[in-house]
């Protein structure tokens, strides 16, 4: 065994095909007939489930919108608790600190409030990347509950005649 193969085996867990051997022609034919039986069934399944039914989570969030709160909507309410547990587990593994997490009474809407870290842009990228790939989520948004939306301007409205002294 060459040094390169040994290095790959140690570093990547590389397994050589030498131990398995080459399949016989009968095994190859059996695998091919199994594939021939499977392909028509796959075509029927593709016809039943159209592209419009397989939606991904919508990416409607800007990275600057993240202020440590995430609200999401689950497609199926029966999976709501397991989705929340998966998000909690992933968040803790990635080093996020969860302050508050909750589900609505119906179980359709979930909310997680994180401790804002040193780099909010990087955090929002990680969260958006993870949540967007979850097929159980219909959509999500960065939103902190109890905070007013930023659609209202903080500049006071001008009076009719600001130069007039009363």
Coordinates of N, CA, C and O in Angstrom, one line a residue:
X1 N 0.9 -1.2 0.0 CA 0.0 0.0 0.0 C 0.9 1.2 0.0 O 1.8 1.3 0.8
X2 N 0.6 2.2 -0.9 CA 1.5 3.3 -1.0 C 1.2 4.3 0.2 O 0.2 4.2 0.9
X3 N 2.1 5.2 0.4 CA 2.0 6.2 1.5 C 0.8 7.1 1.3 O 0.1 7.5 2.3
X4 N 0.4 7.4 0.0 CA -0.7 8.3 -0.2 C -2.0 7.6 0.2 O -2.9 8.2 0.8
X5 N -2.1 6.3 -0.2 CA -3.3 5.6 0.2 C -3.4 5.4 1.7 O -4.5 5.5 2.3
X6 N -2.3 5.2 2.4 CA -2.3 5.2 3.9 C -2.8 6.5 4.5 O -3.6 6.5 5.4
X7 N -2.3 7.6 3.9 CA -2.6 8.9 4.4 C -4.1 9.2 4.2 O -4.8 9.6 5.1
X8 N -4.7 8.8 3.0 CA -6.1 9.0 2.8 C -6.9 8.1 3.7 O -7.9 8.5 4.3
X9 N -6.4 6.9 3.9 CA -7.2 6.0 4.8 C -7.2 6.5 6.2 O -8.3 6.5 6.9
X10 N -6.1 7.1 6.7 CA -6.1 7.6 8.1 C -6.8 8.9 8.2 O -7.6 9.1 9.2
X11 N -6.7 9.8 7.3 CA -7.3 11.1 7.4 C -8.8 11.2 7.1 O -9.6 11.7 7.8
X12 N -9.2 10.6 6.0 CA -10.5 10.7 5.5 C -11.4 9.4 5.8 O -12.6 9.4 5.5
X13 N -10.8 8.4 6.4 CA -11.5 7.2 6.6 C -11.8 6.4 5.3 O -12.8 5.8 5.1
X14 N -10.8 6.6 4.4 CA -10.9 6.0 3.0 C -10.9 4.5 3.1 O -10.1 3.9 3.8
X15 N -11.9 3.9 2.5 CA -11.9 2.4 2.4 C -11.6 1.9 1.0 O -12.2 2.4 0.1
X16 N -10.7 1.0 0.9 CA -10.3 0.5 -0.4 C -11.3 -0.5 -0.9 O -11.9 -1.3 -0.1
X17 N -11.5 -0.6 -2.2 CA -12.3 -1.6 -2.8 C -11.7 -3.0 -2.9 O -12.3 -3.9 -3.3
X18 N -10.4 -3.0 -2.5 CA -9.7 -4.3 -2.6 C -10.3 -5.4 -1.7 O -10.3 -6.5 -2.0
X19 N -10.9 -4.9 -0.5 CA -11.4 -5.9 0.4 C -12.8 -6.4 0.0 O -13.1 -7.5 0.4
X20 N -13.5 -5.6 -0.8 CA -14.9 -6.1 -1.2 C -14.8 -7.0 -2.4 O -15.7 -7.9 -2.5
X21 N -13.9 -6.8 -3.3 CA -13.9 -7.7 -4.5 C -14.8 -7.1 -5.6 O -15.6 -6.2 -5.4
X22 N -14.6 -7.7 -6.7 CA -15.4 -7.2 -7.9 C -16.7 -8.1 -8.0 O -16.7 -9.3 -7.8
X23 N -17.8 -7.4 -8.2 CA -19.1 -8.2 -8.2 C -19.1 -9.1 -9.5 O -18.6 -8.8 -10.5
X24 N -19.8 -10.2 -9.3 CA -19.9 -11.1 -10.4 C -20.9 -10.6 -11.5 O -21.8 -9.7 -11.1
X25 N -20.9 -11.1 -12.7 CA -21.9 -10.6 -13.7 C -23.3 -10.9 -13.3 O -24.2 -10.2 -13.6
X26 N -23.6 -12.0 -12.5 CA -24.9 -12.3 -12.1 C -25.4 -11.2 -11.1 O -26.6 -10.8 -11.1
X27 N -24.5 -10.7 -10.2 CA -24.9 -9.7 -9.3 C -25.2 -8.4 -10.0 O -26.1 -7.6 -9.6
X28 N -24.4 -8.1 -11.0 CA -24.6 -6.9 -11.8 C -26.0 -7.0 -12.5 O -26.7 -6.0 -12.6
X29 N -26.3 -8.1 -13.1 CA -27.6 -8.3 -13.8 C -28.7 -8.1 -12.9 O -29.8 -7.5 -13.2
X30 N -28.6 -8.7 -11.7 CA -29.7 -8.6 -10.7 C -29.9 -7.1 -10.3 O -31.1 -6.7 -10.1
X31 N -28.8 -6.4 -10.1 CA -29.0 -5.0 -9.8 C -29.6 -4.2 -10.9 O -30.4 -3.3 -10.7
X32 N -29.3 -4.5 -12.1 CA -29.8 -3.8 -13.3 C -31.3 -4.1 -13.4 O -32.1 -3.2 -13.8
X33 N -31.7 -5.4 -13.2 CA -33.2 -5.7 -13.3 C -33.9 -5.0 -12.1 O -35.1 -4.5 -12.4
X34 N -33.3 -4.8 -11.0 CA -34.0 -4.0 -9.9 C -34.1 -2.6 -10.3 O -35.2 -2.0 -10.0
X35 N -33.2 -2.0 -11.0 CA -33.3 -0.7 -11.4 C -34.3 -0.5 -12.5 O -35.1 0.5 -12.5
X36 N -34.4 -1.5 -13.4 CA -35.4 -1.5 -14.4 C -36.9 -1.5 -13.9 O -37.8 -0.9 -14.4
X37 N -37.0 -2.2 -12.7 CA -38.3 -2.3 -12.1 C -38.6 -1.0 -11.3 O -39.8 -0.5 -11.2
X38 N -37.6 -0.3 -10.8 CA -37.7 0.9 -10.0 C -38.0 2.1 -10.9 O -38.8 3.0 -10.5
X39 N -37.4 2.2 -12.1 CA -37.6 3.4 -12.9 C -39.0 3.8 -13.3 O -39.4 4.9 -13.2
X40 N -39.8 2.8 -13.7 CA -41.2 3.2 -14.0 C -42.0 3.7 -12.8 O -42.8 4.6 -12.9
X41 N -41.7 3.1 -11.6 CA -42.3 3.6 -10.4 C -41.9 5.0 -10.1 O -42.7 5.8 -9.6
X42 N -40.7 5.3 -10.3 CA -40.2 6.7 -10.1 C -40.9 7.7 -11.0 O -41.2 8.8 -10.6
X43 N -41.1 7.3 -12.3 CA -41.8 8.1 -13.2 C -43.2 8.4 -12.8 O -43.7 9.5 -12.9
X44 N -43.9 7.4 -12.3 CA -45.3 7.6 -11.7 C -45.3 8.5 -10.6 O -46.2 9.4 -10.4
X45 N -44.3 8.4 -9.7 CA -44.2 9.2 -8.5 C -43.9 10.7 -8.9 O -44.5 11.6 -8.4
X46 N -43.1 10.9 -9.9 CA -42.9 12.2 -10.4 C -44.1 12.9 -11.0 O -44.4 14.1 -10.8
X47 N -44.9 12.1 -11.7 CA -46.2 12.6 -12.2 C -47.2 13.0 -11.1 O -47.9 13.9 -11.3
X48 N -47.2 12.2 -10.0 CA -48.1 12.5 -8.9 C -47.7 13.7 -8.1 O -48.5 14.5 -7.8
X49 N -46.4 13.9 -7.9 CA -45.9 15.0 -7.1 C -45.3 16.0 -8.1 O -44.2 15.7 -8.6
X50 N -45.9 17.1 -8.3 CA -45.4 18.1 -9.3 C -44.4 19.0 -8.6 O -44.2 19.0 -7.4
X51 N -43.7 19.8 -9.4 CA -42.7 20.7 -8.9 C -43.3 21.8 -7.9 O -42.7 22.2 -7.0
X52 N -44.6 22.1 -8.2 CA -45.2 23.2 -7.4 C -45.5 22.7 -6.0 O -45.6 23.6 -5.1
X53 N -45.6 21.4 -5.8 CA -45.9 20.9 -4.4 C -44.6 20.8 -3.6 O -44.7 20.7 -2.4
X54 N -43.4 20.8 -4.2 CA -42.2 20.7 -3.4 C -41.6 22.2 -3.4 O -40.8 22.5 -4.2
X55 N -42.0 22.9 -2.4 CA -41.5 24.3 -2.2 C -40.4 24.3 -1.2 O -40.5 23.5 -0.2
X56 N -39.5 25.2 -1.3 CA -38.5 25.5 -0.3 C -38.9 26.7 0.5 O -39.8 27.4 0.1
X57 N -38.3 26.8 1.7 CA -38.6 28.0 2.5 C -38.2 29.2 1.7 O -37.2 29.3 1.0
X58 N -39.0 30.3 1.8 CA -38.8 31.5 1.0 C -37.7 32.3 1.7 O -37.7 32.5 2.9
X59 N -36.8 32.8 0.9 CA -35.7 33.7 1.4 C -36.1 35.1 1.2 O -35.7 35.8 0.3
X60 N -36.9 35.6 2.1 CA -37.4 37.0 2.1 C -36.7 37.9 3.1 O -37.1 39.0 3.3
X61 N -35.7 37.3 3.8 CA -35.1 38.1 4.9 C -33.8 38.7 4.4 O -33.0 38.1 3.6
X62 N -33.5 39.9 4.8 CA -32.2 40.5 4.6 C -31.3 40.2 5.8 O -31.8 40.0 6.9
X63 N -30.0 40.2 5.6 CA -29.1 39.8 6.7 C -29.2 40.9 7.7 O -28.9 40.7 8.9
X64 N -29.5 42.1 7.3 CA -29.5 43.2 8.3 C -30.8 43.2 9.1 O -30.9 44.0 10.1
X65 N -31.8 42.4 8.8 CA -33.0 42.3 9.5 C -32.9 41.6 10.8 O -33.7 41.6 11.7
X66 N -31.8 40.8 10.9 CA -31.6 39.9 12.1 C -31.3 40.7 13.3 O -30.4 41.4 13.4
X67 N -32.2 40.6 14.3 CA -32.0 41.2 15.6 C -32.2 40.2 16.7 O -32.7 40.5 17.8
X68 N -31.8 39.0 16.5 CA -31.8 37.8 17.4 C -33.1 37.1 17.6 O -33.2 36.3 18.4
X69 N -34.1 37.4 16.8 CA -35.4 36.7 16.9 C -35.8 36.1 15.6 O -35.6 36.7 14.5
X70 N -36.3 34.9 15.6 CA -36.7 34.1 14.4 C -38.1 33.6 14.6 O -38.3 32.9 15.6
X71 N -38.9 33.9 13.7 CA -40.3 33.4 13.7 C -40.5 32.5 12.4 O -40.0 32.9 11.4
X72 N -41.1 31.3 12.6 CA -41.2 30.4 11.4 C -42.6 29.8 11.4 O -43.2 29.7 12.5
X73 N -43.0 29.3 10.3 CA -44.3 28.7 10.1 C -44.0 27.3 9.6 O -43.3 27.1 8.6
X74 N -44.6 26.3 10.3 CA -44.4 24.9 10.0 C -45.5 24.4 9.0 O -46.7 24.8 9.1
X75 N -45.2 23.6 8.1 CA -46.2 23.0 7.1 C -47.2 22.1 7.8 O -48.4 22.2 7.6
X76 N -46.7 21.2 8.7 CA -47.6 20.3 9.4 C -47.4 20.5 10.9 O -46.3 20.4 11.4
X77 N -48.5 20.7 11.5 CA -48.5 21.0 13.0 C -48.1 19.8 13.8 O -47.6 20.0 14.9
X78 N -48.2 18.6 13.3 CA -47.8 17.4 14.0 C -46.3 17.4 14.2 O -45.8 16.7 15.1
X79 N -45.5 18.0 13.3 CA -44.1 18.0 13.4 C -43.5 19.2 14.0 O -42.3 19.4 14.1
X80 N -44.3 20.1 14.6 CA -43.9 21.3 15.1 C -42.9 21.2 16.3 O -41.8 21.8 16.3
X81 N -43.2 20.3 17.2 CA -42.3 20.1 18.4 C -41.0 19.5 17.9 O -39.9 19.9 18.4
X82 N -41.0 18.5 17.0 CA -39.7 17.9 16.6 C -38.9 18.9 15.8 O -37.7 18.9 15.9
X83 N -39.5 19.8 15.0 CA -38.8 20.8 14.3 C -38.1 21.8 15.3 O -37.0 22.2 15.1
X84 N -38.9 22.2 16.3 CA -38.3 23.1 17.3 C -37.1 22.4 18.0 O -36.1 23.1 18.3
X85 N -37.2 21.1 18.3 CA -36.1 20.4 19.0 C -34.9 20.3 18.1 O -33.8 20.5 18.5
X86 N -35.1 20.1 16.8 CA -34.0 20.0 15.8 C -33.3 21.4 15.7 O -32.1 21.4 15.7
X87 N -34.1 22.4 15.7 CA -33.5 23.8 15.6 C -32.7 24.1 16.9 O -31.6 24.6 16.8
X88 N -33.3 23.7 18.0 CA -32.6 23.9 19.3 C -31.3 23.2 19.3 O -30.2 23.7 19.7
X89 N -31.3 21.9 18.9 CA -30.1 21.1 18.9 C -29.0 21.6 18.0 O -27.9 21.7 18.3
X90 N -29.4 22.0 16.8 CA -28.5 22.6 15.8 C -27.9 23.9 16.3 O -26.7 24.2 16.2
X91 N -28.8 24.8 16.9 CA -28.3 26.0 17.5 C -27.3 25.9 18.6 O -26.3 26.6 18.6
X92 N -27.5 25.0 19.5 CA -26.6 24.7 20.6 C -25.3 24.2 20.0 O -24.2 24.5 20.5
X93 N -25.4 23.3 19.0 CA -24.2 22.7 18.4 C -23.3 23.8 17.7 O -22.1 23.8 17.8
X94 N -24.0 24.8 17.1 CA -23.3 25.9 16.5 C -22.9 27.0 17.4 O -22.3 28.0 17.0
X95 N -23.2 26.9 18.7 CA -22.8 27.9 19.6 C -23.7 29.1 19.9 O -23.3 30.1 20.5
X96 N -25.0 29.0 19.4 CA -26.0 30.0 19.7 C -26.5 29.7 21.1 O -26.7 28.6 21.5
X97 N -26.9 30.8 21.8 CA -27.5 30.7 23.1 C -29.0 31.1 22.9 O -29.3 32.2 22.5
X98 N -29.8 30.2 23.2 CA -31.3 30.4 23.1 C -31.8 31.0 24.4 O -31.6 30.4 25.5
X99 N -32.4 32.1 24.3 CA -33.0 32.8 25.5 C -34.4 32.3 25.7 O -34.9 32.0 26.8
X100 N -35.2 32.3 24.6 CA -36.6 31.9 24.7 C -37.0 31.2 23.4 O -36.6 31.5 22.3
X101 N -37.8 30.1 23.6 CA -38.3 29.4 22.5 C -39.7 29.0 22.8 O -40.0 28.6 23.9
X102 N -40.6 29.1 21.8 CA -42.0 28.8 22.1 C -42.8 28.4 20.8 O -42.3 28.8 19.7
X103 N -43.9 27.7 21.0 CA -44.8 27.4 19.9 C -46.1 28.1 20.2 O -46.5 28.2 21.3
X104 N -46.8 28.4 19.1 CA -48.2 29.0 19.3 C -49.1 27.9 19.8 O -48.8 26.7 19.8
X105 N -50.3 28.3 20.2 CA -51.3 27.3 20.7 C -51.7 26.3 19.6 O -51.9 25.1 19.9
X106 N -51.7 26.7 18.4 CA -52.1 25.8 17.3 C -50.9 25.0 16.8 O -51.1 23.9 16.2
X107 N -49.7 25.4 17.2 CA -48.5 24.6 16.8 C -48.0 25.0 15.4 O -47.0 24.3 15.0
X108 N -48.6 25.9 14.8 CA -48.2 26.3 13.4 C -47.0 27.2 13.4 O -46.2 27.2 12.5
X109 N -46.9 28.1 14.4 CA -45.9 29.2 14.4 C -45.0 28.9 15.5 O -45.4 28.7 16.7
X110 N -43.7 29.0 15.2 CA -42.7 28.8 16.3 C -41.9 30.1 16.4 O -41.8 30.9 15.4
X111 N -41.3 30.3 17.5 CA -40.5 31.5 17.8 C -39.3 31.1 18.6 O -39.4 30.4 19.6
X112 N -38.1 31.6 18.2 CA -36.9 31.4 19.0 C -36.2 32.8 19.1 O -36.0 33.5 18.1
X113 N -35.8 33.1 20.3 CA -35.1 34.3 20.6 C -33.7 34.0 21.1 O -33.5 33.2 22.1
X114 N -32.7 34.4 20.3 CA -31.3 34.1 20.6 C -30.6 35.3 21.3 O -31.0 36.4 21.2
X115 N -29.5 35.0 22.0 CA -28.6 36.0 22.5 C -27.8 36.5 21.3 O -27.2 35.8 20.6
X116 N -27.8 37.8 21.1 CA -27.1 38.4 20.0 C -25.6 38.4 20.2 O -25.1 38.8 21.3
X117 N -24.9 37.8 19.3 CA -23.5 37.6 19.4 C -22.6 38.7 18.9 O -23.2 39.8 18.6
X118 N -21.4 38.5 18.7 CA -20.4 39.5 18.3 C -20.6 39.9 16.8 O -20.4 41.0 16.4
X119 N -21.0 38.9 16.0 CA -21.1 39.2 14.6 C -22.5 38.8 14.1 O -22.8 37.6 13.7
X120 N -23.5 39.7 14.2 CA -24.9 39.4 13.8 C -25.0 39.0 12.3 O -25.9 38.2 12.0
X121 N -24.2 39.5 11.4 CA -24.3 39.2 10.0 C -24.0 37.7 9.8 O -24.7 37.0 9.1
X122 N -22.9 37.2 10.4 CA -22.5 35.8 10.3 C -23.6 34.9 10.9 O -24.0 33.9 10.4
X123 N -24.1 35.3 12.1 CA -25.2 34.6 12.7 C -26.4 34.5 11.8 O -27.0 33.4 11.7
X124 N -26.8 35.6 11.2 CA -28.0 35.6 10.4 C -27.8 34.7 9.1 O -28.7 34.0 8.7
X125 N -26.5 34.7 8.6 CA -26.2 33.8 7.5 C -26.4 32.4 7.9 O -26.9 31.6 7.1
X126 N -25.8 32.0 9.0 CA -25.9 30.6 9.4 C -27.4 30.2 9.7 O -27.8 29.1 9.2
X127 N -28.1 31.0 10.4 CA -29.5 30.7 10.6 C -30.3 30.6 9.3 O -31.1 29.7 9.2
X128 N -30.1 31.6 8.5 CA -30.9 31.6 7.2 C -30.5 30.4 6.4 O -31.4 29.7 5.8
X129 N -29.3 30.0 6.3 CA -28.9 28.8 5.6 C -29.5 27.6 6.1 O -29.9 26.7 5.4
X130 N -29.5 27.4 7.4 CA -30.0 26.2 8.0 C -31.6 26.2 7.9 O -32.1 25.1 7.5
X131 N -32.2 27.3 8.2 CA -33.7 27.2 8.2 C -34.2 27.1 6.7 O -35.3 26.5 6.5
X132 N -33.5 27.7 5.8 CA -34.0 27.6 4.4 C -33.9 26.2 3.8 O -34.7 25.8 2.9
X133 N -33.1 25.4 4.4 CA -33.0 24.0 3.9 C -33.9 23.0 4.5 O -34.0 21.9 4.1
X134 N -34.6 23.5 5.6 CA -35.5 22.6 6.2 C -36.8 22.5 5.5 O -37.6 23.4 5.3
X135 N -37.2 21.3 5.0 CA -38.4 21.1 4.2 C -39.7 21.3 5.0 O -40.8 21.5 4.5
X136 N -39.5 21.1 6.4 CA -40.7 21.2 7.2 C -41.2 22.6 7.4 O -42.4 22.8 7.8
X137 N -40.4 23.6 7.1 CA -40.8 25.0 7.3 C -41.4 25.6 6.0 O -40.8 25.4 4.9
X138 N -42.5 26.2 6.1 CA -43.1 26.9 5.0 C -42.4 28.2 4.7 O -42.0 28.5 3.6
X139 N -42.2 29.0 5.7 CA -41.4 30.2 5.6 C -41.0 30.7 7.0 O -41.5 30.2 8.0
X140 N -40.0 31.6 7.0 CA -39.5 32.1 8.3 C -39.1 33.6 8.1 O -39.0 34.0 7.0
X141 N -39.0 34.3 9.2 CA -38.6 35.7 9.1 C -37.8 36.0 10.4 O -38.0 35.4 11.4
X142 N -37.0 37.0 10.2 CA -36.2 37.5 11.4 C -37.1 38.6 12.0 O -37.4 39.6 11.4
X143 N -37.6 38.3 13.2 CA -38.5 39.3 13.9 C -38.4 39.1 15.4 O -38.4 37.9 15.9
X144 N -38.3 40.2 16.1 CA -38.3 40.1 17.5 C -39.7 40.5 18.0 O -40.2 41.6 17.7
X145 N -40.3 39.6 18.7 CA -41.7 39.9 19.2 C -41.6 41.0 20.3 O -40.7 41.0 21.1
X146 N -42.6 41.8 20.2 CA -42.7 42.9 21.2 C -42.0 44.2 20.7 O -42.1 45.2 21.3
X147 N -41.3 44.1 19.5 CA -40.7 45.3 19.0 C -41.5 45.8 17.9 O -42.1 45.1 17.1
X148 N -41.6 47.1 17.7 CA -42.3 47.8 16.7 C -41.6 47.5 15.4 O -40.4 47.5 15.3
X149 N -42.4 47.4 14.3 CA -41.8 47.3 12.9 C -41.1 48.6 12.6 O -41.5 49.7 13.0
X150 N -40.1 48.5 11.8 CA -39.3 49.7 11.4 C -39.9 50.5 10.3 O -39.3 51.3 9.7
X151 N -41.2 50.2 9.9 CA -41.8 50.9 8.8 C -42.2 52.3 9.2 O -42.3 53.2 8.3
X152 N -42.4 52.6 10.4 CA -42.7 54.0 10.8 C -41.4 54.7 11.0 O -40.4 54.3 11.5
X153 N -41.4 56.0 10.6 CA -40.3 56.8 10.7 C -40.2 57.4 12.1 O -41.1 57.7 12.7
X154 N -38.9 57.6 12.5 CA -38.7 58.2 13.8 C -38.7 59.7 13.7 O -38.6 60.4 14.8
X155 N -38.7 60.3 12.5 CA -38.7 61.7 12.4 C -40.1 62.2 12.6 O -41.1 61.7 12.1
X156 N -40.3 63.2 13.5 CA -41.6 63.7 13.8 C -42.2 64.4 12.5 O -41.5 65.0 11.7
X157 N -43.5 64.3 12.4 CA -44.2 64.9 11.2 C -44.2 66.5 11.4 O -44.4 67.0 12.5
X158 N -43.9 67.2 10.3 CA -43.8 68.6 10.4 C -45.2 69.2 10.6 O -46.2 68.7 10.2
X159 N -45.3 70.4 11.4 CA -46.5 71.1 11.5 C -46.8 71.9 10.3 O -46.0 72.0 9.4
X160 N -48.0 72.5 10.3 CA -48.4 73.2 9.1 C -47.5 74.5 8.9 O -47.0 74.7 7.8
X161 N -47.2 75.2 10.0 CA -46.4 76.4 9.8 C -45.3 76.4 11.0 O -45.6 77.0 12.0
X162 N -44.2 75.7 10.8 CA -43.3 75.6 11.8 C -42.6 76.9 12.3 O -42.1 77.0 13.4
X163 N -42.6 77.9 11.4 CA -41.9 79.2 11.8 C -42.8 80.1 12.6 O -42.4 81.1 13.1
X164 N -44.1 79.8 12.7 CA -45.0 80.7 13.4 C -44.8 80.4 14.9 O -44.9 79.3 15.4
X165 N -44.6 81.5 15.7 CA -44.5 81.4 17.1 C -45.8 81.7 17.7 O -46.5 82.6 17.4
X166 N -46.1 81.0 18.7 CA -47.4 81.2 19.4 C -47.2 81.8 20.7 O -46.4 81.6 21.5

